[in-house]
PDB file of C-alpha atoms and ligand atoms in Angstrom:
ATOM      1  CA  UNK I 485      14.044   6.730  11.704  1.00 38.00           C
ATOM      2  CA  UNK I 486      17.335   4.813  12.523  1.00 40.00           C
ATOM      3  CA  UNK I 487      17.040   2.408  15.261  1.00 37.00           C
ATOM      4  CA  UNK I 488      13.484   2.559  15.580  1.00 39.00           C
ATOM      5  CA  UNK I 489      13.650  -0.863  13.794  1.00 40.00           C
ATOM      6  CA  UNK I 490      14.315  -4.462  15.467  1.00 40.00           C
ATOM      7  CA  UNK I 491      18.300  -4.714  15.710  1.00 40.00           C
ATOM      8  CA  UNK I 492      18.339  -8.075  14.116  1.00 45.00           C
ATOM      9  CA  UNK I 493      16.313  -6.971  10.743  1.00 52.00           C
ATOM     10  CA  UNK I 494      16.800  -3.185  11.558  1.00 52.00           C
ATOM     11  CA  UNK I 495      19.880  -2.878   8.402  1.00 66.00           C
ATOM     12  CA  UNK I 496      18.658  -0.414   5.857  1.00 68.00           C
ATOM     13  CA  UNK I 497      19.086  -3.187   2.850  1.00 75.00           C
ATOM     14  CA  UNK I 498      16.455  -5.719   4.817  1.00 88.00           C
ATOM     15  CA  UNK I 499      13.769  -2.997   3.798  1.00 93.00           C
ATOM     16  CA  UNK I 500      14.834  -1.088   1.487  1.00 95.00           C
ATOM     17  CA  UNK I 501      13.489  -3.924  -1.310  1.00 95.00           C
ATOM     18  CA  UNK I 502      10.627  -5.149  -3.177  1.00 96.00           C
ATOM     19  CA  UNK I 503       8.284  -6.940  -0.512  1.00 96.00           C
ATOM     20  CA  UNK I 504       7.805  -9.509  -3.098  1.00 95.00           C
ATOM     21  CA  UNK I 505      10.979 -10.210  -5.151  1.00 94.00           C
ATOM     22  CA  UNK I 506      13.392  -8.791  -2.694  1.00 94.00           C
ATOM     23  CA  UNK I 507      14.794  -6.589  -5.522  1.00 95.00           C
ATOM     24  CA  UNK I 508      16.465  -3.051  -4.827  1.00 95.00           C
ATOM     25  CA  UNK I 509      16.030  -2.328  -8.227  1.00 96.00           C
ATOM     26  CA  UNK I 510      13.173   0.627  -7.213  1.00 96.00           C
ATOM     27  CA  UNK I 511      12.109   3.663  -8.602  1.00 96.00           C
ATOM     28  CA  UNK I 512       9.303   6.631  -7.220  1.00 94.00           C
ATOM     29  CA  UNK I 513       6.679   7.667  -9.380  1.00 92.00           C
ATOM     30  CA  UNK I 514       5.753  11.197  -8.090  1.00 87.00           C
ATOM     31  CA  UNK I 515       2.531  13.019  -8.779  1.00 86.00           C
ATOM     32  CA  UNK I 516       2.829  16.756  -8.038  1.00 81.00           C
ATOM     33  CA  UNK I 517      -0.254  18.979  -8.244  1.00 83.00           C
ATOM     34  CA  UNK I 518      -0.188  22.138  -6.907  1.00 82.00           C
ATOM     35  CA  UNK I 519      -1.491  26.035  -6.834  1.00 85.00           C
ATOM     36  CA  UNK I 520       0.745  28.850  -6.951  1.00 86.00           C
ATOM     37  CA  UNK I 521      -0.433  32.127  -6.560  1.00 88.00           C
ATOM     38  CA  UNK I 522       0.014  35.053  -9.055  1.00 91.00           C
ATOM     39  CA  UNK I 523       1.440  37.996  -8.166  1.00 89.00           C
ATOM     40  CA  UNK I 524      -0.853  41.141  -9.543  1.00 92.00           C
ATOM     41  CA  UNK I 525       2.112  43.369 -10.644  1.00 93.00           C
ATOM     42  CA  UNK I 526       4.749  41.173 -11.652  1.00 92.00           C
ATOM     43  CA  UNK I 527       2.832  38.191 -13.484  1.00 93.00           C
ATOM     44  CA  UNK I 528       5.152  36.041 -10.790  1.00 91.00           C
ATOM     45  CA  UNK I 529       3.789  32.466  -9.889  1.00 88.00           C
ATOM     46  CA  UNK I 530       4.594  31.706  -6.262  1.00 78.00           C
ATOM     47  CA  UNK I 531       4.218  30.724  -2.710  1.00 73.00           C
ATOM     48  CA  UNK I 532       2.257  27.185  -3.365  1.00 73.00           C
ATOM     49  CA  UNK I 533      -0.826  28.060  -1.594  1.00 73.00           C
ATOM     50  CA  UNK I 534      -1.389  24.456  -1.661  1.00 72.00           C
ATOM     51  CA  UNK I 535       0.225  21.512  -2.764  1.00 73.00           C
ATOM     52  CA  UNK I 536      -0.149  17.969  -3.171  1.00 71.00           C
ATOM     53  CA  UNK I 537       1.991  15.138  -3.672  1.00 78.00           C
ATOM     54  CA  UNK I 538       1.412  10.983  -4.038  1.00 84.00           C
ATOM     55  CA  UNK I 539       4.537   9.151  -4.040  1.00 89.00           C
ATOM     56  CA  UNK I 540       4.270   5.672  -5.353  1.00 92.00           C
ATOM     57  CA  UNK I 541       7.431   2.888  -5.029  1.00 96.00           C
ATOM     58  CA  UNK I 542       7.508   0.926  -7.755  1.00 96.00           C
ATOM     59  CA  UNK I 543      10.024  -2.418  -8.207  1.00 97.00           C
ATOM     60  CA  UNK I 544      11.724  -2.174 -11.782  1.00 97.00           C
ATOM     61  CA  UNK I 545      11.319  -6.210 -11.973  1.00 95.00           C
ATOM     62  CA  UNK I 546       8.219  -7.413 -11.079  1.00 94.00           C
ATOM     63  CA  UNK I 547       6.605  -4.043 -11.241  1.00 94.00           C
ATOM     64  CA  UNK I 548       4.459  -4.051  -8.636  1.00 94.00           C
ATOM     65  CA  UNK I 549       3.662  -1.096  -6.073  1.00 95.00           C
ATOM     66  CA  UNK I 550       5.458  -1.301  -2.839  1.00 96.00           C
ATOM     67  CA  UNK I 551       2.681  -0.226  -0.184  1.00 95.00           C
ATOM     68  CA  UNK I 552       5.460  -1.065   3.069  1.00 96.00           C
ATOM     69  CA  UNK I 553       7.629   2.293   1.930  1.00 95.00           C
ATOM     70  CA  UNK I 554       7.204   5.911   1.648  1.00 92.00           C
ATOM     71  CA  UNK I 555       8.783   9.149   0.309  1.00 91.00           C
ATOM     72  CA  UNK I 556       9.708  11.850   2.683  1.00 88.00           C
ATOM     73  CA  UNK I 557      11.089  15.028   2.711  1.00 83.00           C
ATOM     74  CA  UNK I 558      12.902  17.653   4.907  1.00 84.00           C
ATOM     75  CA  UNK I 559      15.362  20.377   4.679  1.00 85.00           C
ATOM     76  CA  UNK I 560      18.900  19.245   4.840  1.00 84.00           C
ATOM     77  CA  UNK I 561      21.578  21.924   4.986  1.00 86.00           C
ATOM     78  CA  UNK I 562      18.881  24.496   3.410  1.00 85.00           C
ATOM     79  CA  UNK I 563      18.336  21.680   0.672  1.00 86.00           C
ATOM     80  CA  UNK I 564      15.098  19.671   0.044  1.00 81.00           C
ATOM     81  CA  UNK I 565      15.406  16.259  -0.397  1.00 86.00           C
ATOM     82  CA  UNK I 566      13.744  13.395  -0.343  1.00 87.00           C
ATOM     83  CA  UNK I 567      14.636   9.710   1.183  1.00 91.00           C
ATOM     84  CA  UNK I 568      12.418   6.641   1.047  1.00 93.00           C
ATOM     85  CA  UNK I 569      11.539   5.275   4.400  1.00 93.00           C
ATOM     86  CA  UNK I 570       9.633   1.725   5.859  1.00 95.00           C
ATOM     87  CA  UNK I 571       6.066   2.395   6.854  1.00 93.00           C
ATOM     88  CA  UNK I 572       7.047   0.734  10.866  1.00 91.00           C
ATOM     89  CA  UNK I 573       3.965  -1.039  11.331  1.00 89.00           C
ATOM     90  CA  UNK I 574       4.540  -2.684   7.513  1.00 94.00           C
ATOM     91  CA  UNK I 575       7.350  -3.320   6.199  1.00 96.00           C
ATOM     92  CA  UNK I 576       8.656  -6.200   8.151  1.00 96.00           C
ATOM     93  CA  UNK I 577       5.372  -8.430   7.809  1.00 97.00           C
ATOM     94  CA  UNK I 578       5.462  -7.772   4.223  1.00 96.00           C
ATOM     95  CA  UNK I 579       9.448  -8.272   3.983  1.00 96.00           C
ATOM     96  CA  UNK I 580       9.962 -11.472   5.867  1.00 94.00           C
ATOM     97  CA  UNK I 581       6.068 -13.061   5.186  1.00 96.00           C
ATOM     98  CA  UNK I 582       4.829 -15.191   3.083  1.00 96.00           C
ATOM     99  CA  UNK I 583       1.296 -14.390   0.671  1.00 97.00           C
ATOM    100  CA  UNK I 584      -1.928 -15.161   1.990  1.00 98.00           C
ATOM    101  CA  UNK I 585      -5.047 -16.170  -0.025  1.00 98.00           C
ATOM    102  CA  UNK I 586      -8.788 -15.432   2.351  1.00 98.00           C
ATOM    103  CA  UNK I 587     -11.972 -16.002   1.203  1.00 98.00           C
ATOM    104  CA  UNK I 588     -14.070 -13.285   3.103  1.00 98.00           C
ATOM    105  CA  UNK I 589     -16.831 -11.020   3.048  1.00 98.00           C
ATOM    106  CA  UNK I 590     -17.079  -7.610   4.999  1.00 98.00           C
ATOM    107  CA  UNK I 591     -20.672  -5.880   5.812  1.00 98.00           C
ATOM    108  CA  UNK I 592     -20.039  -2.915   5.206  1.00 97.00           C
ATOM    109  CA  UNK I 593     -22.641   0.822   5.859  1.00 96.00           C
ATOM    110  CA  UNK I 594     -24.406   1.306   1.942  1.00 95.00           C
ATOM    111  CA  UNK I 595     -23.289   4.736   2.142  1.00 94.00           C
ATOM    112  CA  UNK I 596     -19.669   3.528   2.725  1.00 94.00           C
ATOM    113  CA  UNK I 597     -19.669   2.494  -1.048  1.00 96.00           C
ATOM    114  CA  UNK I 598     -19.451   5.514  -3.424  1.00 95.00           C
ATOM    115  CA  UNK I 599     -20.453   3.337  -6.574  1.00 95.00           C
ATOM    116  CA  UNK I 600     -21.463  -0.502  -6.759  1.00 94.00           C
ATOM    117  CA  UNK I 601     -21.782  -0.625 -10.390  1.00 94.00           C
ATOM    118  CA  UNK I 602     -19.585   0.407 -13.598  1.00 94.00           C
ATOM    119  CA  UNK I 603     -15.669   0.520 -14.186  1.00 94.00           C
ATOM    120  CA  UNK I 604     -15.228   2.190 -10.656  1.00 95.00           C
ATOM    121  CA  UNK I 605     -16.777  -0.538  -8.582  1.00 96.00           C
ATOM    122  CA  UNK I 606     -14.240  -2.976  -7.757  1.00 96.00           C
ATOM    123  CA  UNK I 607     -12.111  -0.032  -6.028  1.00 96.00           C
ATOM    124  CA  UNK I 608     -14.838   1.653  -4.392  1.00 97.00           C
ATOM    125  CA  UNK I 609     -15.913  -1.939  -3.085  1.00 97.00           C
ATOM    126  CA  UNK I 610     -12.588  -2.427  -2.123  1.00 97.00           C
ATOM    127  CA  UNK I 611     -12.017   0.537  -0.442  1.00 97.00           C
ATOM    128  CA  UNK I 612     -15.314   0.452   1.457  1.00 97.00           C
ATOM    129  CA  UNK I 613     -14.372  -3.155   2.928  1.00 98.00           C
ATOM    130  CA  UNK I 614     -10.451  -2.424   3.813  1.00 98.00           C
ATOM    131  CA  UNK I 615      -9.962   1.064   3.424  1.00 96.00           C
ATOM    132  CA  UNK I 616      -6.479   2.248   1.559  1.00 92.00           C
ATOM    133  CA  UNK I 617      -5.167  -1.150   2.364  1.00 95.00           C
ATOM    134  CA  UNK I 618      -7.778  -3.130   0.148  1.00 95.00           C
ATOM    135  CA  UNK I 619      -6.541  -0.819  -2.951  1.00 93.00           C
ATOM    136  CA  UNK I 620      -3.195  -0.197  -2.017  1.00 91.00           C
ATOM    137  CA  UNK I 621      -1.692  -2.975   0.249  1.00 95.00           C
ATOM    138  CA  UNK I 622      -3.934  -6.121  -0.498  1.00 96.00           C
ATOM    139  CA  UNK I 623      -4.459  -7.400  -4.137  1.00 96.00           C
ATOM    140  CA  UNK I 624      -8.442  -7.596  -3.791  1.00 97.00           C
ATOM    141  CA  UNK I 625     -10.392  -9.069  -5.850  1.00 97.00           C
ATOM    142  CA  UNK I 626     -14.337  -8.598  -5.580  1.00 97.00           C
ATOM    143  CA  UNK I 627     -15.758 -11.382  -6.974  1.00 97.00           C
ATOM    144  CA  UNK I 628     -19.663 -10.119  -6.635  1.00 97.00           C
ATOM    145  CA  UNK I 629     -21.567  -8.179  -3.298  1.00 97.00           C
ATOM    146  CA  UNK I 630     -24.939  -8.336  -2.464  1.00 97.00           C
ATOM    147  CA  UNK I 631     -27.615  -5.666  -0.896  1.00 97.00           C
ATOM    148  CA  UNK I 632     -28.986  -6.567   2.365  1.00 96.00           C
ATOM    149  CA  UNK I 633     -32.691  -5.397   3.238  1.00 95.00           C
ATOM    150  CA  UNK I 634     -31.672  -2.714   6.014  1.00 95.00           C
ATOM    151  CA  UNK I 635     -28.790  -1.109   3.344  1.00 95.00           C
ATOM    152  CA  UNK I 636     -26.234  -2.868   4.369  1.00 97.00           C
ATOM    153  CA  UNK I 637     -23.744  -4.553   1.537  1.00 97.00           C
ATOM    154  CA  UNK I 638     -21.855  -7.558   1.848  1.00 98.00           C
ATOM    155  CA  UNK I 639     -18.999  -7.509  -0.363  1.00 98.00           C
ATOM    156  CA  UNK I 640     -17.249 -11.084  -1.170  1.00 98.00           C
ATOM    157  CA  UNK I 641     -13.574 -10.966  -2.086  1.00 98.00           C
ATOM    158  CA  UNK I 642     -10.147 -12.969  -2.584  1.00 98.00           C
ATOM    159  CA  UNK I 643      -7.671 -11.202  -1.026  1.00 98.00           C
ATOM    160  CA  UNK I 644      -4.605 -11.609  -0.992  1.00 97.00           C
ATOM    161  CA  UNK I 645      -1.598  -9.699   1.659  1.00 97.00           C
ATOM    162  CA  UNK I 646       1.899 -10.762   3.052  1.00 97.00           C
ATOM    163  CA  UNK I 647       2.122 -11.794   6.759  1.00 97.00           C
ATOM    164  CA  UNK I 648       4.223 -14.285   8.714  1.00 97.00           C
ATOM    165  CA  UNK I 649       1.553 -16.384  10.305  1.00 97.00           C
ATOM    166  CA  UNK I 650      -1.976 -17.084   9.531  1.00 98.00           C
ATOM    167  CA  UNK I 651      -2.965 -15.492  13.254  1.00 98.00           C
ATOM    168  CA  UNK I 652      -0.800 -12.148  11.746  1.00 98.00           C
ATOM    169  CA  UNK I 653      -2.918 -12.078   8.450  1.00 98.00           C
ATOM    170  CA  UNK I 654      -6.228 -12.539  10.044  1.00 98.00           C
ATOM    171  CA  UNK I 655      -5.482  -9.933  12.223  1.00 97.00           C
ATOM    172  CA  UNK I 656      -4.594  -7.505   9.832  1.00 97.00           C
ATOM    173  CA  UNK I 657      -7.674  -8.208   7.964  1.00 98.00           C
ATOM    174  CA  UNK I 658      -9.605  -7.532  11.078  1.00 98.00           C
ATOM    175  CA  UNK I 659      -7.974  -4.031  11.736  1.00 97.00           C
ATOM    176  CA  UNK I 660      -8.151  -3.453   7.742  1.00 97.00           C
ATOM    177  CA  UNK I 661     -11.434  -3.964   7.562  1.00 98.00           C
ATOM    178  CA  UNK I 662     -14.231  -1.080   8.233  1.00 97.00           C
ATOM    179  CA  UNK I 663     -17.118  -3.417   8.899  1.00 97.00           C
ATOM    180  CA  UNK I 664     -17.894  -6.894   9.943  1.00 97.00           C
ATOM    181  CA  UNK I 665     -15.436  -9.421   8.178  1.00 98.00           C
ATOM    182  CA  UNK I 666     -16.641 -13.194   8.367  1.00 98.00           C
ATOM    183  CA  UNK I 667     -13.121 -15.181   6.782  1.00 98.00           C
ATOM    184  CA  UNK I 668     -14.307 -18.924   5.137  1.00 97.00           C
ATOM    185  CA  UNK I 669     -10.446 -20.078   4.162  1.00 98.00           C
ATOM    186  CA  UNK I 670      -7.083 -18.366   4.694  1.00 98.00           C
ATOM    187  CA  UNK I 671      -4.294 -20.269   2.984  1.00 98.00           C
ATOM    188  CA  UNK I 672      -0.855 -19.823   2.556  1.00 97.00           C
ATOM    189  CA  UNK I 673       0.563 -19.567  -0.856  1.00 96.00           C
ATOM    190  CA  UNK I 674       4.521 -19.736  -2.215  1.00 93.00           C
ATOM    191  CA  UNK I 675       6.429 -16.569  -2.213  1.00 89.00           C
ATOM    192  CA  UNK I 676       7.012 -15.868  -5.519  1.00 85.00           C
ATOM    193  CA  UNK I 677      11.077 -16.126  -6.531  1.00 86.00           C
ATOM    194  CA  UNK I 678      13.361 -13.922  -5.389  1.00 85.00           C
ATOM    195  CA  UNK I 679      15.329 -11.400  -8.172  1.00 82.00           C
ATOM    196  CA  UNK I 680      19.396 -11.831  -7.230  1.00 74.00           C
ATOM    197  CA  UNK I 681      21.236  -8.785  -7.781  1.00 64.00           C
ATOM    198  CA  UNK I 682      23.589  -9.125 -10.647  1.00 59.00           C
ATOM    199  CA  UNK I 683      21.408 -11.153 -12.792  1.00 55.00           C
ATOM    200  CA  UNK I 684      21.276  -9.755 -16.606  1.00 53.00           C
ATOM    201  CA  UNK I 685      17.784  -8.105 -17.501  1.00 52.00           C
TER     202      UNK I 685
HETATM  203 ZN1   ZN G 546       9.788  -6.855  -7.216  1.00 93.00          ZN
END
């Protein structure tokens, strides 16, 4: 992945940190699940017939998720390892920009929405408006969404990402979003303070 990055940002150290708090204080949280299977004879659990992993970056000091990396592996030397690694088309929008507040509604298919009611419906709401990056990227919050006569839903959210311009954060809701998005107000909002390396926790 080296040099695939602008020269001017493209150091390691101007990603590899907390979009937010520009700490490099980071840890993974890995989920594993996997099947093995069992060998008749020998009572031997191997060859993962399948296997799943879900890597999630997390910042140590403000805790939050960091959506603009990702864990990957390969064989190095007949070793696996792992390295973290910017998500390209991310990290340096989320890095270098500034939080965004819209006010917008998407229209989305009603059988885009798993569930609109009970503890699950906020994420499936979500999700139906912007995908993985309305309940991984974006902080969304659905305030209420309402049933249109031919089945469609219109969900009404806050949301708020990190972009460098309000052009660049409308247009990443546009992409994001998996129906028709109408935005009422897009403000910008004070990046919250940076951590500085050194200083006691
Ligand atoms: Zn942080």
């Amino acid at each position: 992945m080296e040099g695939s990055a602008p020269d001017s940002v493209g150091t390691q150290s101007s990603w590899l940190r907390c979009y937010r708090c520009w700490s490099q204080n980071l840890e993974v949280q890995l989920h594993y699940e996997g099947i093995l299977k069992v060998d008749p004879d020998t009572g031997e659990a191997v060859d993962p017939v399948e296997e799943v992993q879900e890597a999630v970056v997390q910042c140590l000091d403000c805790l939050h998720d960091q959506p603009h990396l990702a864990l990957t592996f390969y064989e190095e030397n007949g070793r696996r390892v792992s390295r973290i690694e910017a998500v390209e088309d991310r990290w340096e929008r989320m890095v270098t920009g500034t939080p965004w507040v819209a006010s917008c509604t998407v229209t989305v298919d009603g059988d885009q929405v798993e569930t609109c009611s009970g503890p699950e419906a906020a994420d499936s709401l979500a999700f139906a408006a912007f995908g993985d990056h309305g309940t991984r990227e974006f902080f969304t919050h659905v305030r209420f969404h309402k049933h249109e006569d031919d089945g469609a839903i219109v969900v009404h959210m806050l949301v708020e990402l990190y972009a460098r311009s309000a052009e660049e954060a409308s247009e990443v809701l546009e992409s994001a979003a998996r129906g028709s998005l109408a935005i009422t107000s897009l403000a910008e909002e004070s990046r919250p303070p940076a951590s500085s390396p050194g200083e006691p926790h």
